[in-house]
Tab-separated table of C-alpha atoms and ligand atoms in Angstrom:
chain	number	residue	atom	x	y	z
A	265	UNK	CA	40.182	30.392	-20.429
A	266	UNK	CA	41.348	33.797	-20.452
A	267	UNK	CA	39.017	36.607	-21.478
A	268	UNK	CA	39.390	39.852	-23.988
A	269	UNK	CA	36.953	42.413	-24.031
A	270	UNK	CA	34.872	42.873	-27.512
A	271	UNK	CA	34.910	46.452	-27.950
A	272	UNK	CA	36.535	49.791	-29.225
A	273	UNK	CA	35.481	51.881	-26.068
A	274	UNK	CA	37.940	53.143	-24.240
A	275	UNK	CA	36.021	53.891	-21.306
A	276	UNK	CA	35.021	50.193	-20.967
A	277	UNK	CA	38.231	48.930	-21.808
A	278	UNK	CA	39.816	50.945	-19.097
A	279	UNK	CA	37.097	49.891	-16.526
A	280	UNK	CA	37.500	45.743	-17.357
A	281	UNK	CA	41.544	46.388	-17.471
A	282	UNK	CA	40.711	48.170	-13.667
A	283	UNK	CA	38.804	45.107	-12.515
A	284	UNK	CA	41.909	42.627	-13.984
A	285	UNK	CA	39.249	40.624	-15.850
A	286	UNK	CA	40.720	41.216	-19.001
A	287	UNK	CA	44.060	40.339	-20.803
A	288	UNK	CA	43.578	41.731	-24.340
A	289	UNK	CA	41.255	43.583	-26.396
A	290	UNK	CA	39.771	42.677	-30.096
A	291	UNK	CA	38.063	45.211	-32.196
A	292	UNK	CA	36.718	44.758	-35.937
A	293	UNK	CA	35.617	47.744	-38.348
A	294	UNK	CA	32.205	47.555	-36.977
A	295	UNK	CA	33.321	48.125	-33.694
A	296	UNK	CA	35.351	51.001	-34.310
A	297	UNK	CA	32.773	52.626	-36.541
A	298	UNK	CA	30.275	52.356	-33.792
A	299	UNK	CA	32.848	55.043	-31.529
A	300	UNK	CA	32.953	57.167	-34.489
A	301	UNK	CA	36.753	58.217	-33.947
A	302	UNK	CA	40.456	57.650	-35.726
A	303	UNK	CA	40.870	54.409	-36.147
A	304	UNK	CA	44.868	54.280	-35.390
A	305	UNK	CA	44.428	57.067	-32.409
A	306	UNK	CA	41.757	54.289	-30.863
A	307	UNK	CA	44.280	51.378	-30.938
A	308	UNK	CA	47.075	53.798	-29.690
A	309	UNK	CA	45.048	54.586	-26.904
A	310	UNK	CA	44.297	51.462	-26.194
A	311	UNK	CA	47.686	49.829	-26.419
A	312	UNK	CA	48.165	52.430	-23.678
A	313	UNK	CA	45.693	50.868	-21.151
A	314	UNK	CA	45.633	46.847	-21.833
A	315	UNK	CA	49.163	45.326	-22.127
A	316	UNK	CA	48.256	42.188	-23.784
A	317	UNK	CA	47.221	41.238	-27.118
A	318	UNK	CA	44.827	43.879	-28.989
A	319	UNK	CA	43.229	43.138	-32.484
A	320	UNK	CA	43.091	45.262	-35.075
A	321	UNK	CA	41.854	44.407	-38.413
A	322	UNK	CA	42.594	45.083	-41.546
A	323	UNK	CA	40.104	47.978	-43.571
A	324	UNK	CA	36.917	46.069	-44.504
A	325	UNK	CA	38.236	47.672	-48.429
A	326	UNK	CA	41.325	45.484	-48.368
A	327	UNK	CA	40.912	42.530	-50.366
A	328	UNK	CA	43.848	41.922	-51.835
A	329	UNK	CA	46.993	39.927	-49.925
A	330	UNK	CA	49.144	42.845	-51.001
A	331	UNK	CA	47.073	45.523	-49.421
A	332	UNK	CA	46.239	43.386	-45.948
A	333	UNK	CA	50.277	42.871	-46.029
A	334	UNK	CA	51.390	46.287	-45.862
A	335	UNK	CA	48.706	47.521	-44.103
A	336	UNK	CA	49.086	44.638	-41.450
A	337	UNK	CA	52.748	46.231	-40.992
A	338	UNK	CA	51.129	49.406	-40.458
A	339	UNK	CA	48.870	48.047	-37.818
A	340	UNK	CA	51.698	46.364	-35.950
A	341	UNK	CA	54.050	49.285	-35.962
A	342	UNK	CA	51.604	50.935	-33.796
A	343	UNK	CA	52.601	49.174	-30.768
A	344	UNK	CA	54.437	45.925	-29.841
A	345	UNK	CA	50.972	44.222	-28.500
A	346	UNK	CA	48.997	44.642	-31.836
A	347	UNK	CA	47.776	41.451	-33.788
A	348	UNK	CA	46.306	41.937	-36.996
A	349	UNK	CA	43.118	40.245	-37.610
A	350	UNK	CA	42.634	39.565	-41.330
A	351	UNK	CA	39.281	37.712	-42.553
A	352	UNK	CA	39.087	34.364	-43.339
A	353	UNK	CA	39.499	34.455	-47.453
A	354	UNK	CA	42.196	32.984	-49.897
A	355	UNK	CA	44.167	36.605	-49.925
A	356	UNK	CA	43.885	36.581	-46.487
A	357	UNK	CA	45.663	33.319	-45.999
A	358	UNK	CA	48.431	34.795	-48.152
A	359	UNK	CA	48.655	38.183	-45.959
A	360	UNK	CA	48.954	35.469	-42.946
A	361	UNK	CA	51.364	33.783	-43.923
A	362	UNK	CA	53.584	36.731	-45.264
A	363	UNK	CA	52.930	38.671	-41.605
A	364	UNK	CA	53.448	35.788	-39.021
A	365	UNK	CA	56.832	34.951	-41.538
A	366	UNK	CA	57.942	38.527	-40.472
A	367	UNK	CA	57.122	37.978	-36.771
A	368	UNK	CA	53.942	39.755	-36.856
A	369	UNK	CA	51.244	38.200	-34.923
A	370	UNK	CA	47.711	37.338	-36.915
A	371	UNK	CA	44.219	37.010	-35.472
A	372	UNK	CA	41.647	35.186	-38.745
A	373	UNK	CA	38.545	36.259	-38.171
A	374	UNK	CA	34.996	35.206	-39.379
A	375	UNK	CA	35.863	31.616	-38.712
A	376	UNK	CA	32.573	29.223	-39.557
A	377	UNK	CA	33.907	25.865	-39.497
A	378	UNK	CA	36.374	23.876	-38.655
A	379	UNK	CA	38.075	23.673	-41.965
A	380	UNK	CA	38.356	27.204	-42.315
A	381	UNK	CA	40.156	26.874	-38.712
A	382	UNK	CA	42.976	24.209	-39.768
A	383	UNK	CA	43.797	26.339	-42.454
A	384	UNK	CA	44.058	29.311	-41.243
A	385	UNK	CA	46.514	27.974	-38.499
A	386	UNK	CA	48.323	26.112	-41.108
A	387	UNK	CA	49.110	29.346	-42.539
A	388	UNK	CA	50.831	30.651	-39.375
A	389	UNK	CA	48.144	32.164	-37.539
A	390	UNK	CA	48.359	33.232	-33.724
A	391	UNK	CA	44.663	33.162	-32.914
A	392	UNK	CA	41.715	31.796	-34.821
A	393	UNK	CA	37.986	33.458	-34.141
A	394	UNK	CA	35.312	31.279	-34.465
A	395	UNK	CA	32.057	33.200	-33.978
A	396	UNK	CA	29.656	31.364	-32.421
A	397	UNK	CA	26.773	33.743	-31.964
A	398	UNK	CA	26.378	34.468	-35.397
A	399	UNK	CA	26.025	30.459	-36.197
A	400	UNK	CA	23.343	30.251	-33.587
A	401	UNK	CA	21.671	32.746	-35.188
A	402	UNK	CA	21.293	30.550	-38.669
A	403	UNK	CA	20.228	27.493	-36.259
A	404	UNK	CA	23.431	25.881	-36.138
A	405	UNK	CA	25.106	25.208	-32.820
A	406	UNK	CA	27.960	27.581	-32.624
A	407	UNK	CA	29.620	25.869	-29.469
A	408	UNK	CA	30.056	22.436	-31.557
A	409	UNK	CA	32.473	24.444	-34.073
A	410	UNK	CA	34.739	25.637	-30.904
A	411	UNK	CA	34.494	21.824	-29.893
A	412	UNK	CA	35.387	20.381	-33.018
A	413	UNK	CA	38.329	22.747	-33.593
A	414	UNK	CA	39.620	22.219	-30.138
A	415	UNK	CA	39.509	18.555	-30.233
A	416	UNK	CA	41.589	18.798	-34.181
A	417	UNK	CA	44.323	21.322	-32.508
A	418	UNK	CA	45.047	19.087	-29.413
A	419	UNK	CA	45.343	16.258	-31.768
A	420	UNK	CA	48.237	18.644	-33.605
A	421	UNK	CA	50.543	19.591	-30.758
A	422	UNK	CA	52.780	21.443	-33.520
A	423	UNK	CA	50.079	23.736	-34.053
A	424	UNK	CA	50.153	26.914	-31.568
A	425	UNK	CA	47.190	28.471	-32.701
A	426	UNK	CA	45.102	30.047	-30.063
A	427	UNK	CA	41.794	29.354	-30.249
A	428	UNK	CA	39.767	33.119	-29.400
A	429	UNK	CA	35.571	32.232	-28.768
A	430	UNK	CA	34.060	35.280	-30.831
A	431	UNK	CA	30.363	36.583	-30.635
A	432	UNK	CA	29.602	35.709	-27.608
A	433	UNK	CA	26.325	36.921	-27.152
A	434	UNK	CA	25.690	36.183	-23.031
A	435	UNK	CA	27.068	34.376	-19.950
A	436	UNK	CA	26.227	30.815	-20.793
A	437	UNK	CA	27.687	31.113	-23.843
A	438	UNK	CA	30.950	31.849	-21.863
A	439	UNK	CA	30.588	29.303	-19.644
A	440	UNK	CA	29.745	26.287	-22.248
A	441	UNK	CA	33.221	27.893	-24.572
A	442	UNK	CA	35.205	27.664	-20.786
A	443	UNK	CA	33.680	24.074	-20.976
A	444	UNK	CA	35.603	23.067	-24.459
A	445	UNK	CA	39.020	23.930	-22.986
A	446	UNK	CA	39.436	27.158	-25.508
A	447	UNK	CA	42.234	29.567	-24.955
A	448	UNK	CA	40.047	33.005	-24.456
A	449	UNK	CA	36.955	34.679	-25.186
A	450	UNK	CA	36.218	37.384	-26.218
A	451	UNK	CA	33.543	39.316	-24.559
A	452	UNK	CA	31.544	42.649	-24.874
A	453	UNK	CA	31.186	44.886	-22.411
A	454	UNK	CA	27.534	44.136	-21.316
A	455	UNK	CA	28.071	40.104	-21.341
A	456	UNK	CA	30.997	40.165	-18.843
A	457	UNK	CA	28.764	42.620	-16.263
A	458	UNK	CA	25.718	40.475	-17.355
A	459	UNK	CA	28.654	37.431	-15.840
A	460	UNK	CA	29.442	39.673	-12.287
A	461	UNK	CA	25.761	39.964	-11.519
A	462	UNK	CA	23.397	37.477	-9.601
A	463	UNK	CA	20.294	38.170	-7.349
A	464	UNK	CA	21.608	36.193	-4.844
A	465	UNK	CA	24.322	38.173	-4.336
A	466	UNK	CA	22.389	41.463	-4.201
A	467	UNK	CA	20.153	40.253	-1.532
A	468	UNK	CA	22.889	38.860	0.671
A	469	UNK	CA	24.559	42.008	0.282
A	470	UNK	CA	21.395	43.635	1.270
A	471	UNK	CA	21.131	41.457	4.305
A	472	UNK	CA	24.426	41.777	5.578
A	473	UNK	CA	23.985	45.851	5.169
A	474	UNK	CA	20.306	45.758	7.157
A	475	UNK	CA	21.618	43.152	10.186
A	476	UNK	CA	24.425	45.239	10.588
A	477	UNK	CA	22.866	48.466	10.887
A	478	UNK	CA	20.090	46.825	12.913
A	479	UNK	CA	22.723	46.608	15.588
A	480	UNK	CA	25.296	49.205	14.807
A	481	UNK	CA	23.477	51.893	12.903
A	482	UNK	CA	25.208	53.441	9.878
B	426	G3P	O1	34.404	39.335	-32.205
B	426	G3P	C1	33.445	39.315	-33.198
B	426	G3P	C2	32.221	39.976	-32.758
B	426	G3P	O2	32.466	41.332	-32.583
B	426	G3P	C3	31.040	39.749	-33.591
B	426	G3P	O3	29.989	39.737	-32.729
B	426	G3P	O4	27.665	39.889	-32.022
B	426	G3P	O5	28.441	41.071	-34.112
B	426	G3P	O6	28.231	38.599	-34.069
B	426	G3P	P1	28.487	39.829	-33.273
């Protein structure tokens, strides 16, 4: 399972891309709002760190297939590694399969079952987001919906949907997606260093440092 990072910060993006734990980026409007700058200047800038895959959706205003079409050209003309993620409705379906018939790659997002998931990579869609965090949040098991979908697409080798593990809240959610066989996840910034961290580790560390300076000095 490869992992993106779940952000619109350039300053974590750049940090993750450092480390070469990442291999894309996915942002949504919320995400973008939260950094309070250009939308288009953000994805430019970060088509100029990550070289791999970065989402960019479609203005939360667009509702119409017409709209999410041309502005999904917009979007990709921004740099060769842009994917347009357009949310999971009826007119969105249209936009996906007009875009990915023009050989522009599509990302549907707010995926809550496995339905929605079929379809949406009947219609020609690259990646398909299923967000589990926001499932376990109504009580339902979000990791059975990244299950289910995987076990449909391997059943349908024609279909080359990727399957991308969205909302994940913390580590063991990583772990149990990793666990289904899914393509990536994507991540925010404070799961993925909530991932590198364990007290084990800082108290070996610790030891080594205090043995060796114990005979060596600093
Ligand atoms: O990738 C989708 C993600 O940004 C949504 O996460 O935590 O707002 O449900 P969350």
């Amino acid at each position: 399972m490869k992992f993106f990072i779940d952000t619109a910060n350039v300053d974590e993006i750049r940090e993750c891309w450092e480390m070469g734990i990442i291999a894309g980026v996915t942002t949504n409007p919320s995400l973008i709002a939260k950094e309070g700058r250009d939308y288009r200047k953000t994805l430019k800038e970060i088509a100029g760190i990550v070289d791999g895959p970065i989402s960019g959706e479609v203005r939360a205003s667009s509702v119409k297939a017409e709209d999410m079409i041309s502005e999904g050209r917009e979007i990709a003309g921004l740099h060769e590694n842009m994917v347009v993620k357009i949310p999971m409705t009826a007119e969105g379906l249209k936009a996906v399969k007009q875009l990915s018939s023009e050989g522009i790659r599509t990302n549907v997002t707010l995926i809550f079952s496995a339905a929605q998931a079929l379809l949406a990579a009947r219609a020609g869609a690259s990646y398909v987001s299923p967000f589990l965090g926001r499932l376990d949040d109504i009580a339902t098991d979000g990791i059975l919906l990244v299950e289910d979908i995987m076990a449909i697409f391997e059943g349908y080798p024609e279909i080359r949907t990727e399957v991308i593990c969205a909302s994940v809240r913390h580590p063991m959610h990583v772990v149990e997606c990793a666990k289904t066989g899914a393509d990536i996840a994507t991540v925010p910034y404070k799961v993925l260093v909530q991932m590198m961290k364990h007290p084990l580790t800082e108290i070996g560390i610790e030891k080594f440092r205090k043995d060796y300076e114990a005979v060596f000095g600093k």
